Amino acid sequence: MAETKYIFVTGGVASSLGKGIISSSIGKLLQARGYNVTIQKFDPYINIDPGTLNPYEHGECYVTVDGHEADLDLGHYERFLGIQTTKANNITTGRIYKSVIDKERRGDYLGKTIQIIPHITDEIKRNVKLLGNKYKFDFVITEIGGTVGDIESLPYLESIRQLKWELGKNALCVHLTYVPYLAAAGELKTKPTQHSVKELQSVGIQPDILVLRTEHELSTNLKKKVALFCNVDDNAVIESRDMPTIYEVPVRMQEQGLDRTILEKMGLPVGETPTLGPWKDFLNRRHKATEVVHIGLVGKYDLQDAYKSIHEALSQAATYNDRKAEIHFINSEKLTDDNIEEALKGMEGIIICPGFGQRGIEGKFVAAKYARTHNIPTFGICLGMQCMAIEFARNVLGYADANSREMDEKTPHNVIDIMEEQKSITNMGGTMRLGAYECVLEQNSKTFEAYKQEHIQERHRHRYEFNNDYKAEFEKAGMRCVGINPESNLVEIIEITGLKWYIGTQFHPEYSSTVLKPHPLFLSFIKAAISK
Ligand code: GLN
C-alpha cells in the first residue's frame, strides 16, 4: 500500500469504555487482512510518562522492549496483535510540551511566539505521523486518551481535525460512546451519544464510525436513529456489548463489518473476510475450559489494573492448559505467620507480585516462606523474586537481618542491592534498568524446561539487583541462579529445583505474553499448579 492510513479512536460520555480494546480489535482485524499495522496511544496528561504514576492513579505501568514506561493500553495492543511497541507508541502532553519548549530554548522557532496552535498541534501531528513515515505502516491507529469535552483533549482534537482535512480518505475517526440503560424507564438512551458527537462536531470533527458500548442489545431502530442524528452511515454504527472476555471483541466487531466499513471508507478493496482461525481456536478453548485453577496474587494493590499484564498472562496460560484462571488477590499487608495458612487455603499456585517500597513487604516474605516450606508452586516476579531471595537468606542461610537495600539502607546482609553505578542517581524518573535484556539459562533447570531454549530476552523495570557476593552460598543451600545476564553477569532467575515449581525472575515475563503466544513460564507455572 502506497500511503499510510491513519485511524483515530476517540471516546465520549464516560472514561473506561474500552477504547484500548476497540483500537486493538480494529488493529487485529486489519492485520488479519494482511496489513502491517501499529497502534499508538496519546495521553493528555502532563507527566512525561506514566513511570512515576501510582498504580492507583493509572493502573500498571507497561514496559516496552526499548525500555519505555508506558500506558497499560500498549499491553493490549501487543497481546492482541503480537507486535512490539516502542517509546514512539506512547506520547503524553508532557512530552509534547517538553519537546516544543526544548526547541524554543534552542532557538529553533526563530523568535516566533510559541502557541498551542500551531506549535503544540504541529508537534502532535508530527508525532502522529512519525511511525507511519519511518516504518511505512499500512495503518497507524491512534488512540486518544481521556474523554471528548475535557479541556486537555482539545489540542489533540484540533490536530485530528487538521489531519482529517489534510489527509482526506487516508484518515478516519472512530468514536466510542456509551448507551446507558435506564432501569426505571426500561429504556436504552442515545442522548449522551448524540451530545458527545455534537461535542466533536463543535470542534470540527465529524466521526466516520460510532462504536456504542452497551450492556444490552441495541435494536436496528436505535442504531438507525443514532446514525441519522449523528450524520453517520447506518452500517457505521457498531454495537459493542459487554463480553465474558475482551478477546471476543474482534470477532463481534468483524461480524458487524467494522473492518469492511473502514476499508470502504478509506477507498481500499474489501476482499474476503479473514477466518481468524487461531484466534477463534483460542476462544473455543477458553469457552470449553470450565475447570478452575485457583491462583493467589500476593501484592499490595487491591486493584485489577495494577497487575493487568499478570492477570492476562495467567488467564492466557490457563486457557492453554484447558483451565479457567480464578485469581484471588491476597493483600500482603495483612499477612502474618498466624493467618497465612488460612489466606492461602485452596490456592494451587501463588504469584508474589512486583512492586516498590516497604509497604506490604513483610507479608511477601511470609507468603514465600509458607509456599517454599509447603511446596506450593510459586512464581516471584521482580520484587517477588527479590522477596524469595531475602526470605531464603533469612530462614535457610540464617541471616535474620537479610534485606534489600531498598527496604533497609543499613542492612549488613544486603542480598539484594543497588549497583555501584546507580548510587549517584537522584532523579526518580528513568533511573531504572528498563527494557529487554539478554539472559542465558542453565540447561539443567525447571526454567530451561519451560523455555526449551538457552538464550532468552526479557523486559526489566527495577533498580535493585541480586548481590553476586552471596551467589555461591545460595546455590550451595539449594536456591540456584539459573538465568544470568551474559553482559553484566547479573542474576536474572532463581529457582529451587527440588521443589515442584519455585521460580523467581528479576524481569517481568508478563509483558510479553500474548493471546497466540502465551509465555512459557506462565504455561509451565499453571501446569505445575494443576498437576496433582
Ligand atoms: N523495587 C524493586 C527494585 O526496584 C522491584 C521493582 C519491581 O518489582 N518492578 O528493584
PDB file of C-alpha atoms in Angstrom, residues 13-171:
ATOM      1  CA  VAL A  13     -19.697  10.145  27.529  1.00  0.00           C
ATOM      2  CA  ALA A  14     -17.521   8.365  30.104  1.00  0.00           C
ATOM      3  CA  SER A  15     -13.990   7.117  30.568  1.00  0.00           C
ATOM      4  CA  SER A  16     -13.092   3.422  30.864  1.00  0.00           C
ATOM      5  CA  LEU A  17     -15.315   2.341  27.975  1.00  0.00           C
ATOM      6  CA  GLY A  18     -12.530   0.281  26.477  1.00  0.00           C
ATOM      7  CA  LYS A  19     -11.010   2.427  23.726  1.00  0.00           C
ATOM      8  CA  GLY A  20      -7.862   0.330  24.071  1.00  0.00           C
ATOM      9  CA  ILE A  21      -9.776  -2.868  23.353  1.00  0.00           C
ATOM     10  CA  ILE A  22     -11.598  -1.320  20.393  1.00  0.00           C
ATOM     11  CA  SER A  23      -8.331   0.056  18.981  1.00  0.00           C
ATOM     12  CA  SER A  24      -6.698  -3.355  19.448  1.00  0.00           C
ATOM     13  CA  SER A  25      -9.655  -5.108  17.817  1.00  0.00           C
ATOM     14  CA  ILE A  26      -9.567  -2.817  14.781  1.00  0.00           C
ATOM     15  CA  GLY A  27      -5.824  -3.438  14.560  1.00  0.00           C
ATOM     16  CA  LYS A  28      -6.323  -7.169  14.819  1.00  0.00           C
ATOM     17  CA  LEU A  29      -8.935  -7.250  12.048  1.00  0.00           C
ATOM     18  CA  LEU A  30      -6.836  -5.174   9.658  1.00  0.00           C
ATOM     19  CA  GLN A  31      -3.750  -7.229  10.456  1.00  0.00           C
ATOM     20  CA  ALA A  32      -5.718 -10.406   9.690  1.00  0.00           C
ATOM     21  CA  ARG A  33      -6.277  -8.972   6.210  1.00  0.00           C
ATOM     22  CA  GLY A  34      -2.561  -8.849   5.668  1.00  0.00           C
ATOM     23  CA  TYR A  35      -1.926  -5.202   6.518  1.00  0.00           C
ATOM     24  CA  ASN A  36       1.051  -4.030   8.508  1.00  0.00           C
ATOM     25  CA  VAL A  37      -0.492  -2.254  11.497  1.00  0.00           C
ATOM     26  CA  THR A  38       0.665  -0.430  14.591  1.00  0.00           C
ATOM     27  CA  ILE A  39      -1.248   1.299  17.371  1.00  0.00           C
ATOM     28  CA  GLN A  40      -0.211   4.279  19.451  1.00  0.00           C
ATOM     29  CA  LYS A  41      -1.691   5.995  22.465  1.00  0.00           C
ATOM     30  CA  PHE A  42      -1.696   9.735  23.116  1.00  0.00           C
ATOM     31  CA  ASP A  43      -2.364  10.609  26.746  1.00  0.00           C
ATOM     32  CA  PRO A  44      -3.467  14.136  27.589  1.00  0.00           C
ATOM     33  CA  TYR A  45      -1.718  14.349  30.975  1.00  0.00           C
ATOM     34  CA  ILE A  46       1.356  16.407  31.827  1.00  0.00           C
ATOM     35  CA  ASN A  47       3.591  13.601  33.152  1.00  0.00           C
ATOM     36  CA  ILE A  48       6.380  12.782  30.704  1.00  0.00           C
ATOM     37  CA  ASP A  49       5.462   9.101  31.018  1.00  0.00           C
ATOM     38  CA  PRO A  50       3.416   7.004  33.473  1.00  0.00           C
ATOM     39  CA  GLY A  51       6.622   5.679  35.119  1.00  0.00           C
ATOM     40  CA  THR A  52       6.261   7.833  38.210  1.00  0.00           C
ATOM     41  CA  LEU A  53       2.467   7.425  38.487  1.00  0.00           C
ATOM     42  CA  ASN A  54       0.988   5.487  41.373  1.00  0.00           C
ATOM     43  CA  PRO A  55      -0.791   2.340  40.094  1.00  0.00           C
ATOM     44  CA  TYR A  56      -3.931   3.530  41.932  1.00  0.00           C
ATOM     45  CA  GLU A  57      -3.931   6.530  39.578  1.00  0.00           C
ATOM     46  CA  HIS A  58      -3.241   4.848  36.341  1.00  0.00           C
ATOM     47  CA  GLY A  59      -3.063   1.074  36.699  1.00  0.00           C
ATOM     48  CA  GLU A  60       0.007  -0.889  35.763  1.00  0.00           C
ATOM     49  CA  CYS A  61       2.981   0.674  34.100  1.00  0.00           C
ATOM     50  CA  TYR A  62       3.704  -1.344  30.973  1.00  0.00           C
ATOM     51  CA  VAL A  63       7.275  -1.603  29.674  1.00  0.00           C
ATOM     52  CA  THR A  64       8.229  -1.762  26.001  1.00  0.00           C
ATOM     53  CA  VAL A  65      11.269  -3.681  24.697  1.00  0.00           C
ATOM     54  CA  ASP A  66      13.147  -0.421  24.198  1.00  0.00           C
ATOM     55  CA  GLY A  67      12.652   0.418  27.855  1.00  0.00           C
ATOM     56  CA  HIS A  68       9.820   2.927  27.763  1.00  0.00           C
ATOM     57  CA  GLU A  69       7.492   3.066  30.753  1.00  0.00           C
ATOM     58  CA  ALA A  70       4.154   3.144  29.027  1.00  0.00           C
ATOM     59  CA  ASP A  71       0.395   3.230  29.398  1.00  0.00           C
ATOM     60  CA  LEU A  72      -1.171  -0.178  30.018  1.00  0.00           C
ATOM     61  CA  ASP A  73      -3.130   0.032  26.755  1.00  0.00           C
ATOM     62  CA  LEU A  74       0.121  -0.746  24.937  1.00  0.00           C
ATOM     63  CA  GLY A  75      -0.109  -4.117  26.659  1.00  0.00           C
ATOM     64  CA  HIS A  76      -3.457  -4.715  24.953  1.00  0.00           C
ATOM     65  CA  TYR A  77      -2.001  -3.717  21.585  1.00  0.00           C
ATOM     66  CA  GLU A  78       0.836  -6.222  21.995  1.00  0.00           C
ATOM     67  CA  ARG A  79      -1.364  -9.024  23.350  1.00  0.00           C
ATOM     68  CA  PHE A  80      -3.913  -8.673  20.550  1.00  0.00           C
ATOM     69  CA  LEU A  81      -1.589  -8.043  17.612  1.00  0.00           C
ATOM     70  CA  GLY A  82       1.530  -9.891  18.699  1.00  0.00           C
ATOM     71  CA  ILE A  83       3.544  -6.784  17.726  1.00  0.00           C
ATOM     72  CA  GLN A  84       6.204  -4.994  19.737  1.00  0.00           C
ATOM     73  CA  THR A  85       5.591  -1.359  20.555  1.00  0.00           C
ATOM     74  CA  THR A  86       8.217   1.234  21.448  1.00  0.00           C
ATOM     75  CA  LYS A  87       8.578   4.652  23.018  1.00  0.00           C
ATOM     76  CA  ALA A  88       7.096   6.217  19.880  1.00  0.00           C
ATOM     77  CA  ASN A  89       3.819   4.355  20.509  1.00  0.00           C
ATOM     78  CA  ASN A  90       3.016   6.312  23.669  1.00  0.00           C
ATOM     79  CA  ILE A  91       3.048  10.097  23.767  1.00  0.00           C
ATOM     80  CA  THR A  92       1.877  12.353  26.580  1.00  0.00           C
ATOM     81  CA  THR A  93       1.066  16.044  26.644  1.00  0.00           C
ATOM     82  CA  GLY A  94       4.099  16.400  28.911  1.00  0.00           C
ATOM     83  CA  ARG A  95       6.365  15.029  26.198  1.00  0.00           C
ATOM     84  CA  ILE A  96       4.768  17.190  23.511  1.00  0.00           C
ATOM     85  CA  TYR A  97       5.273  20.341  25.586  1.00  0.00           C
ATOM     86  CA  LYS A  98       8.781  19.332  26.618  1.00  0.00           C
ATOM     87  CA  SER A  99       9.831  18.870  23.051  1.00  0.00           C
ATOM     88  CA  VAL A 100       8.310  22.213  21.995  1.00  0.00           C
ATOM     89  CA  ILE A 101       9.889  24.041  24.946  1.00  0.00           C
ATOM     90  CA  ASP A 102      13.281  22.418  24.257  1.00  0.00           C
ATOM     91  CA  LYS A 103      13.050  23.624  20.655  1.00  0.00           C
ATOM     92  CA  GLU A 104      12.097  27.103  21.833  1.00  0.00           C
ATOM     93  CA  ARG A 105      15.132  27.211  24.161  1.00  0.00           C
ATOM     94  CA  ARG A 106      17.393  26.115  21.327  1.00  0.00           C
ATOM     95  CA  GLY A 107      16.062  28.965  19.240  1.00  0.00           C
ATOM     96  CA  ASP A 108      14.545  26.681  16.612  1.00  0.00           C
ATOM     97  CA  TYR A 109      11.465  28.889  16.263  1.00  0.00           C
ATOM     98  CA  LEU A 110      13.455  31.921  15.172  1.00  0.00           C
ATOM     99  CA  GLY A 111      11.871  34.431  17.517  1.00  0.00           C
ATOM    100  CA  LYS A 112       8.250  33.429  16.978  1.00  0.00           C
ATOM    101  CA  THR A 113       5.648  33.492  19.744  1.00  0.00           C
ATOM    102  CA  ILE A 114       5.063  29.866  20.720  1.00  0.00           C
ATOM    103  CA  GLN A 115       1.386  28.957  20.928  1.00  0.00           C
ATOM    104  CA  ILE A 116      -0.843  25.940  21.364  1.00  0.00           C
ATOM    105  CA  ILE A 117      -1.947  26.449  17.780  1.00  0.00           C
ATOM    106  CA  PRO A 118       0.128  25.946  15.657  1.00  0.00           C
ATOM    107  CA  HIS A 119       3.185  24.843  17.667  1.00  0.00           C
ATOM    108  CA  ILE A 120       1.704  22.296  20.051  1.00  0.00           C
ATOM    109  CA  THR A 121      -0.697  20.954  17.429  1.00  0.00           C
ATOM    110  CA  ASP A 122       2.127  20.710  14.868  1.00  0.00           C
ATOM    111  CA  GLU A 123       4.183  18.694  17.354  1.00  0.00           C
ATOM    112  CA  ILE A 124       1.185  16.399  17.964  1.00  0.00           C
ATOM    113  CA  LYS A 125       0.732  15.955  14.205  1.00  0.00           C
ATOM    114  CA  ARG A 126       4.436  15.220  13.758  1.00  0.00           C
ATOM    115  CA  ASN A 127       4.174  12.509  16.414  1.00  0.00           C
ATOM    116  CA  VAL A 128       1.006  11.049  14.907  1.00  0.00           C
ATOM    117  CA  LYS A 129       2.833  10.570  11.610  1.00  0.00           C
ATOM    118  CA  LEU A 130       6.215   9.569  12.994  1.00  0.00           C
ATOM    119  CA  LEU A 131       5.755   5.795  12.933  1.00  0.00           C
ATOM    120  CA  GLY A 132       3.932   5.841   9.610  1.00  0.00           C
ATOM    121  CA  ASN A 133       6.690   7.895   7.966  1.00  0.00           C
ATOM    122  CA  LYS A 134       9.546   5.929   9.473  1.00  0.00           C
ATOM    123  CA  TYR A 135       8.335   2.357   9.134  1.00  0.00           C
ATOM    124  CA  LYS A 136       5.822   2.674   6.287  1.00  0.00           C
ATOM    125  CA  PHE A 137       2.986   1.013   8.166  1.00  0.00           C
ATOM    126  CA  ASP A 138      -0.182   0.439   6.165  1.00  0.00           C
ATOM    127  CA  PHE A 139      -2.258   1.572   9.137  1.00  0.00           C
ATOM    128  CA  VAL A 140      -1.398   3.643  12.168  1.00  0.00           C
ATOM    129  CA  ILE A 141      -4.181   3.607  14.743  1.00  0.00           C
ATOM    130  CA  THR A 142      -4.007   6.478  17.217  1.00  0.00           C
ATOM    131  CA  GLU A 143      -5.987   6.173  20.417  1.00  0.00           C
ATOM    132  CA  ILE A 144      -6.606   9.474  22.172  1.00  0.00           C
ATOM    133  CA  GLY A 145      -6.793   9.100  25.961  1.00  0.00           C
ATOM    134  CA  GLY A 146      -9.399  10.912  28.021  1.00  0.00           C
ATOM    135  CA  THR A 147     -12.910  11.893  27.043  1.00  0.00           C
ATOM    136  CA  VAL A 148     -14.114  14.333  24.411  1.00  0.00           C
ATOM    137  CA  GLY A 149     -15.062  17.554  26.160  1.00  0.00           C
ATOM    138  CA  ASP A 150     -12.076  17.558  28.518  1.00  0.00           C
ATOM    139  CA  ILE A 151     -10.079  20.769  28.275  1.00  0.00           C
ATOM    140  CA  GLU A 152      -6.801  18.871  27.931  1.00  0.00           C
ATOM    141  CA  SER A 153      -8.040  16.887  24.917  1.00  0.00           C
ATOM    142  CA  LEU A 154      -8.613  20.000  22.814  1.00  0.00           C
ATOM    143  CA  PRO A 155      -5.166  20.304  21.172  1.00  0.00           C
ATOM    144  CA  TYR A 156      -5.414  16.628  20.154  1.00  0.00           C
ATOM    145  CA  LEU A 157      -8.854  17.106  18.638  1.00  0.00           C
ATOM    146  CA  GLU A 158      -7.687  20.185  16.731  1.00  0.00           C
ATOM    147  CA  SER A 159      -4.773  18.117  15.395  1.00  0.00           C
ATOM    148  CA  ILE A 160      -7.153  15.374  14.277  1.00  0.00           C
ATOM    149  CA  ARG A 161      -9.370  17.947  12.599  1.00  0.00           C
ATOM    150  CA  GLN A 162      -6.392  19.291  10.642  1.00  0.00           C
ATOM    151  CA  LEU A 163      -5.116  15.818   9.772  1.00  0.00           C
ATOM    152  CA  LYS A 164      -8.523  14.713   8.535  1.00  0.00           C
ATOM    153  CA  TRP A 165      -8.626  17.796   6.342  1.00  0.00           C
ATOM    154  CA  GLU A 166      -5.101  17.262   5.026  1.00  0.00           C
ATOM    155  CA  LEU A 167      -5.237  13.502   4.564  1.00  0.00           C
ATOM    156  CA  GLY A 168      -8.744  13.148   3.160  1.00  0.00           C
ATOM    157  CA  LYS A 169      -9.602   9.490   2.637  1.00  0.00           C
ATOM    158  CA  ASN A 170      -6.391   8.443   4.370  1.00  0.00           C
ATOM    159  CA  ALA A 171      -7.751   9.495   7.769  1.00  0.00           C
TER     160      ALA A 171
END
